[in-house]
Short mmCIF file of N, CA and C and ligand atoms in Angstrom, two decimals:
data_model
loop_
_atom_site.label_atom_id
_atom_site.label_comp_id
_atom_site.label_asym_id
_atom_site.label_seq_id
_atom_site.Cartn_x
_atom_site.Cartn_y
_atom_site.Cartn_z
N UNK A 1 -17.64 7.57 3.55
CA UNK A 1 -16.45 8.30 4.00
C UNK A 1 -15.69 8.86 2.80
N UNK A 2 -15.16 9.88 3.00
CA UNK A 2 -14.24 10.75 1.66
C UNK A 2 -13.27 10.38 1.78
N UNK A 3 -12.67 9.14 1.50
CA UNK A 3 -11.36 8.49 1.37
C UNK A 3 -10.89 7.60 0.15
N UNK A 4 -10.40 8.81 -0.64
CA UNK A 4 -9.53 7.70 -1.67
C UNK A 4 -8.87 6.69 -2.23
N UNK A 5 -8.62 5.89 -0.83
CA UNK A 5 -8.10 4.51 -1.26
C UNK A 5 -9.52 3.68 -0.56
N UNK A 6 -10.36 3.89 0.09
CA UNK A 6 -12.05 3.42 0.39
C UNK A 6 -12.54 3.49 -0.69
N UNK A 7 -12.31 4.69 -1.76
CA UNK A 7 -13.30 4.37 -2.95
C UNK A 7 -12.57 3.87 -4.07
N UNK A 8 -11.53 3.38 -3.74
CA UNK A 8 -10.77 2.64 -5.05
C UNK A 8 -10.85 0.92 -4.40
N UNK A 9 -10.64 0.81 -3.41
CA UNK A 9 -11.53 -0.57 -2.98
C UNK A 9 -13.06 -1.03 -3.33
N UNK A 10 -13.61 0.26 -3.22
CA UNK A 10 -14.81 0.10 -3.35
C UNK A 10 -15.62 -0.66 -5.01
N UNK A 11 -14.37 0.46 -6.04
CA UNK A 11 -14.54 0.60 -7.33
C UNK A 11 -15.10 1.84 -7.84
N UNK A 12 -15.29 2.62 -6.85
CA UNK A 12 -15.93 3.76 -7.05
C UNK A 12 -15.02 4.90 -7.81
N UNK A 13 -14.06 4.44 -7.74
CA UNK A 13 -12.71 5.08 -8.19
C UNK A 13 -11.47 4.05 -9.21
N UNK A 14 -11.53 4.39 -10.34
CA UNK A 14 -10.44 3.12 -11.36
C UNK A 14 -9.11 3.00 -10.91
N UNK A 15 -8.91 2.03 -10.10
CA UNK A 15 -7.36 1.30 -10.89
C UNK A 15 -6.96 0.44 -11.16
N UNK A 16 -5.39 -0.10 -11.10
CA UNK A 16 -4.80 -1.04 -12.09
C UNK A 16 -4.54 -1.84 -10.74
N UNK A 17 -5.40 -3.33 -10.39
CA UNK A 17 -5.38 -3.96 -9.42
C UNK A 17 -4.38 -4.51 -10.01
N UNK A 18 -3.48 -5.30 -9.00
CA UNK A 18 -2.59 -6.14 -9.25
C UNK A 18 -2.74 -7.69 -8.33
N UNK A 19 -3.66 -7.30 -6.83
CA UNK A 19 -3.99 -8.25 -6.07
C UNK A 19 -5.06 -8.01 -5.55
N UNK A 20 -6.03 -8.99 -4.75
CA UNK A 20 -6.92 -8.54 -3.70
C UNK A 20 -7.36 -9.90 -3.16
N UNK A 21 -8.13 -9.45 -1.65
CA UNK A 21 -8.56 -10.85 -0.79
C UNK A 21 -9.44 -10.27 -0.12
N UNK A 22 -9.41 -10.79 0.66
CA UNK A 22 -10.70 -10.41 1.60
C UNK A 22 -10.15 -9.28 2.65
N UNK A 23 -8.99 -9.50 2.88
CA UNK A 23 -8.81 -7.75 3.82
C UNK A 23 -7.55 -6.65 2.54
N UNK A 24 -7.21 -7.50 1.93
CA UNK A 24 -6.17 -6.54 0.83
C UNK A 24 -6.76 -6.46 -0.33
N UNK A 25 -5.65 -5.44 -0.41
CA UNK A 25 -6.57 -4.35 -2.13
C UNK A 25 -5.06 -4.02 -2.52
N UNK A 26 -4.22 -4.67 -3.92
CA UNK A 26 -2.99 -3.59 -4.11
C UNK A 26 -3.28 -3.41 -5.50
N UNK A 27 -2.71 -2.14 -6.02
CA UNK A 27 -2.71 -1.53 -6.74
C UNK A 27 -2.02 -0.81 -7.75
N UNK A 28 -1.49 -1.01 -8.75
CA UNK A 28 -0.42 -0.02 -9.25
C UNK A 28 -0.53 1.60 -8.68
N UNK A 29 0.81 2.39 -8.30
CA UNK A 29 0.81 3.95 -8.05
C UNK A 29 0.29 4.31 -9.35
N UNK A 30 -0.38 5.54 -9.37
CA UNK A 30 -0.47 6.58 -10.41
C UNK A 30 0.91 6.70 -10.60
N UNK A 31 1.49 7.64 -9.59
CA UNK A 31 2.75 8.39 -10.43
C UNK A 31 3.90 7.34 -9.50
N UNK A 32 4.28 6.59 -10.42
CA UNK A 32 5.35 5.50 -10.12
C UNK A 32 6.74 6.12 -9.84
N UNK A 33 7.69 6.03 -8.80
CA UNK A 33 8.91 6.45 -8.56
C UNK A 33 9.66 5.34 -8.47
N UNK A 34 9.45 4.23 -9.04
CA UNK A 34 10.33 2.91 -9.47
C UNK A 34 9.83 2.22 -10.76
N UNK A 35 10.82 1.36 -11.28
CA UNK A 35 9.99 0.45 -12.48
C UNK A 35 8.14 -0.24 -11.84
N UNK A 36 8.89 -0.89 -10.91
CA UNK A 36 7.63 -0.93 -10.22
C UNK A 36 7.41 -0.47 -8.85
N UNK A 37 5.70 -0.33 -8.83
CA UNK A 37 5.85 0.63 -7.37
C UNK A 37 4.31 0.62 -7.49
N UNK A 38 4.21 -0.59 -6.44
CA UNK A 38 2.74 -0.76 -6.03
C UNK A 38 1.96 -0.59 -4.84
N UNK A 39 1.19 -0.08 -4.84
CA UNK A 39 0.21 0.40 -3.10
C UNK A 39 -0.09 -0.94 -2.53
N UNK A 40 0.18 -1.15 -1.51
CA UNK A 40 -0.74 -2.11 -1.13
C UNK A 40 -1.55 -2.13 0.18
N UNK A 41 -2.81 -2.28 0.28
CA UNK A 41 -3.87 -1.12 1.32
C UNK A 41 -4.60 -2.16 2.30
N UNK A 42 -5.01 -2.32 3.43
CA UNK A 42 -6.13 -2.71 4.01
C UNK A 42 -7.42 -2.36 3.43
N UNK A 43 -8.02 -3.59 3.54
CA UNK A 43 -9.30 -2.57 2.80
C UNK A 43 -10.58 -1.87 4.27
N UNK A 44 -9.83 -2.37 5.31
CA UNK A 44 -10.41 -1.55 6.04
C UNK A 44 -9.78 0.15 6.37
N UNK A 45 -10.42 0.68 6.49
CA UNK A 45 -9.90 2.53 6.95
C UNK A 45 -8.88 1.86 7.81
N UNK A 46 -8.00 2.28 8.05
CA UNK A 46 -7.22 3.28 9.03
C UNK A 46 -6.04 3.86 8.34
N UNK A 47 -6.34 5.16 8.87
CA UNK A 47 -5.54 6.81 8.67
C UNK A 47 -4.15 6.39 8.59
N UNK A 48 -3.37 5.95 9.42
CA UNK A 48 -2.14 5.47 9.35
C UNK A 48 -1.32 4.82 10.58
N UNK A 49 -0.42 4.35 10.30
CA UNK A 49 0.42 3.55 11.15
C UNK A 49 -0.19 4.10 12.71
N UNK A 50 -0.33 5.45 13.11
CA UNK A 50 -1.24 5.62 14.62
C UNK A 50 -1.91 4.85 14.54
N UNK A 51 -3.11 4.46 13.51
CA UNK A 51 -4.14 3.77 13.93
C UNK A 51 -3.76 2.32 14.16
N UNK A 52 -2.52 1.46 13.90
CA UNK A 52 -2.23 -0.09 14.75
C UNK A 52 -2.43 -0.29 16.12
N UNK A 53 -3.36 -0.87 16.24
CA UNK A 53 -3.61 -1.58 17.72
C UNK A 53 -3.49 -2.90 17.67
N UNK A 54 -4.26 -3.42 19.22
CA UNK A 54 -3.83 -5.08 19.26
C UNK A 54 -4.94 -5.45 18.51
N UNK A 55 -6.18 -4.21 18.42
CA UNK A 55 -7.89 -4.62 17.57
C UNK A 55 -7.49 -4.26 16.27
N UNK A 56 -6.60 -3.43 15.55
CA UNK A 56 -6.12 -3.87 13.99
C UNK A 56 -5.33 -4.06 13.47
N UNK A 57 -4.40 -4.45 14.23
CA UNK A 57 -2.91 -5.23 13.83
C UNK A 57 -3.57 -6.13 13.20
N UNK A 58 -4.23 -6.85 12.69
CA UNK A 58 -4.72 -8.01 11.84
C UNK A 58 -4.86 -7.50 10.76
N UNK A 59 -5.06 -6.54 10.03
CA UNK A 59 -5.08 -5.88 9.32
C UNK A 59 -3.71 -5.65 8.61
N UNK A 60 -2.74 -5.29 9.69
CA UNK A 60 -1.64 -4.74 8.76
C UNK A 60 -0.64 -6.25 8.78
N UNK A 61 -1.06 -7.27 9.37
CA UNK A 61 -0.47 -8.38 9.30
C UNK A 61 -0.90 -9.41 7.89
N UNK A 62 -2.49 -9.35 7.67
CA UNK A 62 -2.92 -9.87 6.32
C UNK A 62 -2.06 -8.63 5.19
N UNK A 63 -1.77 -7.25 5.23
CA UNK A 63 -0.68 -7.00 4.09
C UNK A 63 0.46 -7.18 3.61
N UNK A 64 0.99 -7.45 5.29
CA UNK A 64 2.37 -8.55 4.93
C UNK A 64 2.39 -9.76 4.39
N UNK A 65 1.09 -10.49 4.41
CA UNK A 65 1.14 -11.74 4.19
C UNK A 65 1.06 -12.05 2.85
N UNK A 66 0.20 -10.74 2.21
CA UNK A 66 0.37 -10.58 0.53
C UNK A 66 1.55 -10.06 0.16
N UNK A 67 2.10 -9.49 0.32
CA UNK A 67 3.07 -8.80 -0.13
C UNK A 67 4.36 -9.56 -1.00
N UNK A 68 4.69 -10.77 -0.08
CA UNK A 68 5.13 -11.19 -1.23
C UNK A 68 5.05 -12.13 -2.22
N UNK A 69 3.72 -12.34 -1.89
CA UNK A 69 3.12 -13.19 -3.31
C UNK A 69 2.51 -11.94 -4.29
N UNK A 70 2.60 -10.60 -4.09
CA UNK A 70 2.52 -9.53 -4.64
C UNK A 70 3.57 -9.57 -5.51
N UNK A 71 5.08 -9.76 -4.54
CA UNK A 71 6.47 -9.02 -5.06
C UNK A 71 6.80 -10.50 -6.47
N UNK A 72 6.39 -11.40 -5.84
CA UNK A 72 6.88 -12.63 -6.78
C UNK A 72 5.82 -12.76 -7.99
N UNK A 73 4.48 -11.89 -8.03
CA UNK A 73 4.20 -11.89 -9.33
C UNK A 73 4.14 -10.67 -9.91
N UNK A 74 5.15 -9.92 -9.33
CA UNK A 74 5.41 -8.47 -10.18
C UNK A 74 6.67 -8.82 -10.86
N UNK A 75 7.36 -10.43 -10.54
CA UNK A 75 8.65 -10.46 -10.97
C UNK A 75 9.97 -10.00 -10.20
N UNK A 76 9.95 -9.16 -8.81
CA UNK A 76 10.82 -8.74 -7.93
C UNK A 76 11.61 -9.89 -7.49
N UNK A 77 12.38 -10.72 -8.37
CA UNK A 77 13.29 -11.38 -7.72
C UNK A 77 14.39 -10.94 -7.13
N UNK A 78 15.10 -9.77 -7.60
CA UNK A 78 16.15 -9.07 -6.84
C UNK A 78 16.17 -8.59 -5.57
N UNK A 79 14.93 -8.44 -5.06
CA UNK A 79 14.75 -7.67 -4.21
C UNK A 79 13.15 -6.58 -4.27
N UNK A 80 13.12 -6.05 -3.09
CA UNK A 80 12.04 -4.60 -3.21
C UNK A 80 12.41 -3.97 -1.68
N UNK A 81 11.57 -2.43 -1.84
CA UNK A 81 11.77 -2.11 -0.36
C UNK A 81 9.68 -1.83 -0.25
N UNK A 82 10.05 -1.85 0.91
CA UNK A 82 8.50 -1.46 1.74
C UNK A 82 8.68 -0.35 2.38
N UNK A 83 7.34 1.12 1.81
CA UNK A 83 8.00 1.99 2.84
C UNK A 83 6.01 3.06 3.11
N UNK A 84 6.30 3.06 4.16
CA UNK A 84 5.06 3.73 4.61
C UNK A 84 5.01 5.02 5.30
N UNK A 85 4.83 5.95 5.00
CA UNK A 85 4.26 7.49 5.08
C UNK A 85 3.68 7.59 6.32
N UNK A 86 4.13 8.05 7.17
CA UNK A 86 2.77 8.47 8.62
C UNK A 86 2.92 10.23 8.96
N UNK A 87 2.09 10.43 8.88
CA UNK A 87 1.99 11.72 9.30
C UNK A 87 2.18 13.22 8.08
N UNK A 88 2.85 14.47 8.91
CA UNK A 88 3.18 15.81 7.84
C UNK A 88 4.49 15.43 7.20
N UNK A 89 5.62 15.14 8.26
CA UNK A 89 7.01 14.99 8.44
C UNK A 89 7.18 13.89 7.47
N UNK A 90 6.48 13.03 7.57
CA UNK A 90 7.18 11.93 6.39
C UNK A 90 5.90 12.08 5.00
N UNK A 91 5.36 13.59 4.82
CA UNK A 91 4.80 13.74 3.64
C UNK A 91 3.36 12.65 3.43
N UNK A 92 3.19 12.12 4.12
CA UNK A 92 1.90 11.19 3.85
C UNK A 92 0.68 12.23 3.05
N UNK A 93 0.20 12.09 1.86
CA UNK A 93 -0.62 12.75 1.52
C UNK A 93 -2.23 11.51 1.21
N UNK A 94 -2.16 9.99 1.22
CA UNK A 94 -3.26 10.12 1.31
C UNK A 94 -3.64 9.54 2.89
N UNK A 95 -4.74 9.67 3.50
CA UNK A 95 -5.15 9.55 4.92
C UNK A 95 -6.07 7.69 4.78
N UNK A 96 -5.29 6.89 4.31
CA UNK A 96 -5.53 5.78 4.18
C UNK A 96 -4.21 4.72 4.78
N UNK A 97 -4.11 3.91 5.65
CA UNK A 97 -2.86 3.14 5.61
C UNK A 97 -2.81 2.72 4.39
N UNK A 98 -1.22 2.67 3.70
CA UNK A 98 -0.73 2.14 2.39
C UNK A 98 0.64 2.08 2.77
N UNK A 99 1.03 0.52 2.30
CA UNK A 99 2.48 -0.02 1.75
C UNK A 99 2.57 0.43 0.29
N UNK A 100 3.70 1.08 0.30
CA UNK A 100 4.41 1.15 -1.25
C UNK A 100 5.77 -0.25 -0.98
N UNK A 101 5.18 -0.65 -2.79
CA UNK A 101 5.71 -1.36 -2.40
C UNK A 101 6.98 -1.38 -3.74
N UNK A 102 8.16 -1.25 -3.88
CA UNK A 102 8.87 -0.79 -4.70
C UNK A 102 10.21 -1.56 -5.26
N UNK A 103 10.16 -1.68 -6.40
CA UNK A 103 11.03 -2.34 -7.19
C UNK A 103 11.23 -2.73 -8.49
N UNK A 104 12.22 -3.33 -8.96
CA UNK A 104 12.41 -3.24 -10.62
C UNK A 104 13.80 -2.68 -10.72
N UNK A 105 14.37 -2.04 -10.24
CA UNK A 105 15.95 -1.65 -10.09
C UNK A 105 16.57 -1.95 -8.85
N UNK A 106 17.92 -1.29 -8.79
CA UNK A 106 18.42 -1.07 -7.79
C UNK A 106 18.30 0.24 -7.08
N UNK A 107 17.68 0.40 -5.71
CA UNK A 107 17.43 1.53 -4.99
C UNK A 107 18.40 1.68 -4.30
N UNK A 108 17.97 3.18 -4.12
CA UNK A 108 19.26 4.03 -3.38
C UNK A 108 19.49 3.29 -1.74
N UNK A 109 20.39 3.66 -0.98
CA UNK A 109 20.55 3.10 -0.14
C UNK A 109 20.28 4.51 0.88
N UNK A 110 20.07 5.65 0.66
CA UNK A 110 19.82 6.69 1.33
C UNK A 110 18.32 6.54 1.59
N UNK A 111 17.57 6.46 2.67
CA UNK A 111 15.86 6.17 2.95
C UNK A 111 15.20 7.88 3.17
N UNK A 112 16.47 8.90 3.39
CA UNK A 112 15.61 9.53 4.50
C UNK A 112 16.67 10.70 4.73
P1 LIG B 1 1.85 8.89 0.38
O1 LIG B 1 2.50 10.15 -0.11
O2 LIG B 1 2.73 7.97 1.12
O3 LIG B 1 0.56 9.22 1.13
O4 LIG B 1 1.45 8.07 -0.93
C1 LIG B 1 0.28 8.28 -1.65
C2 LIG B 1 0.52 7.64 -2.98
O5 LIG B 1 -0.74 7.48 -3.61
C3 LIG B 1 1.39 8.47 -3.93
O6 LIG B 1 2.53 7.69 -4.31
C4 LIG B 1 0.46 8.76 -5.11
O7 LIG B 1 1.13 8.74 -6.35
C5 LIG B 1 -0.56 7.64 -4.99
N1 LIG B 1 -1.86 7.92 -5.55
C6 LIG B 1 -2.63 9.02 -5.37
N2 LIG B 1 -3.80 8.90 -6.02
C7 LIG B 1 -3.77 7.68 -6.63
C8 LIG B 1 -4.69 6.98 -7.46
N3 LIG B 1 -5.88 7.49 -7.80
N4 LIG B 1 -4.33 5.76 -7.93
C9 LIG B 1 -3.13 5.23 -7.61
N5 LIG B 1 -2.23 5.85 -6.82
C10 LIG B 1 -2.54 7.07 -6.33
ZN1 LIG B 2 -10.04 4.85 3.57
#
């Protein structure tokens, strides 16, 4: 499949892992918009938040479950936000579900 966060799970594609298990893969962003600001992916496909059902909600439930043993060894004691892209309207450019996961300062309080 031609999917960019499939071939960075895969290894087929380099990055800067920060975690992984048997259904998660996270990752440092390329182009970071916080001190820190990490992907964190199913490593199975799905396109985005449409694709949650009751057959892959397990999926987006094992990324919560990393997340913050993610946030506590990136050092995020203050805090982080979680924010996910679906669709044109909220700019989603890659066609992979991904948590950004963001922190290292204080964020704006404007989301949107
Ligand atoms: P979104 O706009 O929500 O689809 O987020 C896609 C994110 O993927 C952006 O923040 C990009 O900077 C990031 N990104 C794109 N290509 C890569 C890559 N090869 N490695 C790490 N992050 C990437
Ligand atoms: Zn994929």
């Amino acid at each position: 499949m031609d999917c960019l966060f499939c071939k960075i799970v895969a290894g087929e594609i380099p990055s800067k892992k920060v975690y992984e298990n048997e259904y998660v893969y996270a990752f440092h962003d390329i182009n970071p918009q916080a001190p820190t600001h990490i992907l964190v992916i199913p490593k199975k496909h799905l396109a985005s938040t449409d694709e949650v059902t009751g057959e892959t909600s397990v999926h987006v439930a094992k990324v919560f479950e990393a997340i913050p043993h993610i946030a506590a060894e990136a050092g995020l004691t203050g805090g982080y936000r979680v924010i996910t892209n679906c669709g044109a309207d909220a700019c989603q450019s890659v066609r992979h579900l991904h948590f950004h996961v963001l922190g290292g300062k204080q964020l704006p309080e404007n989301m949107g």
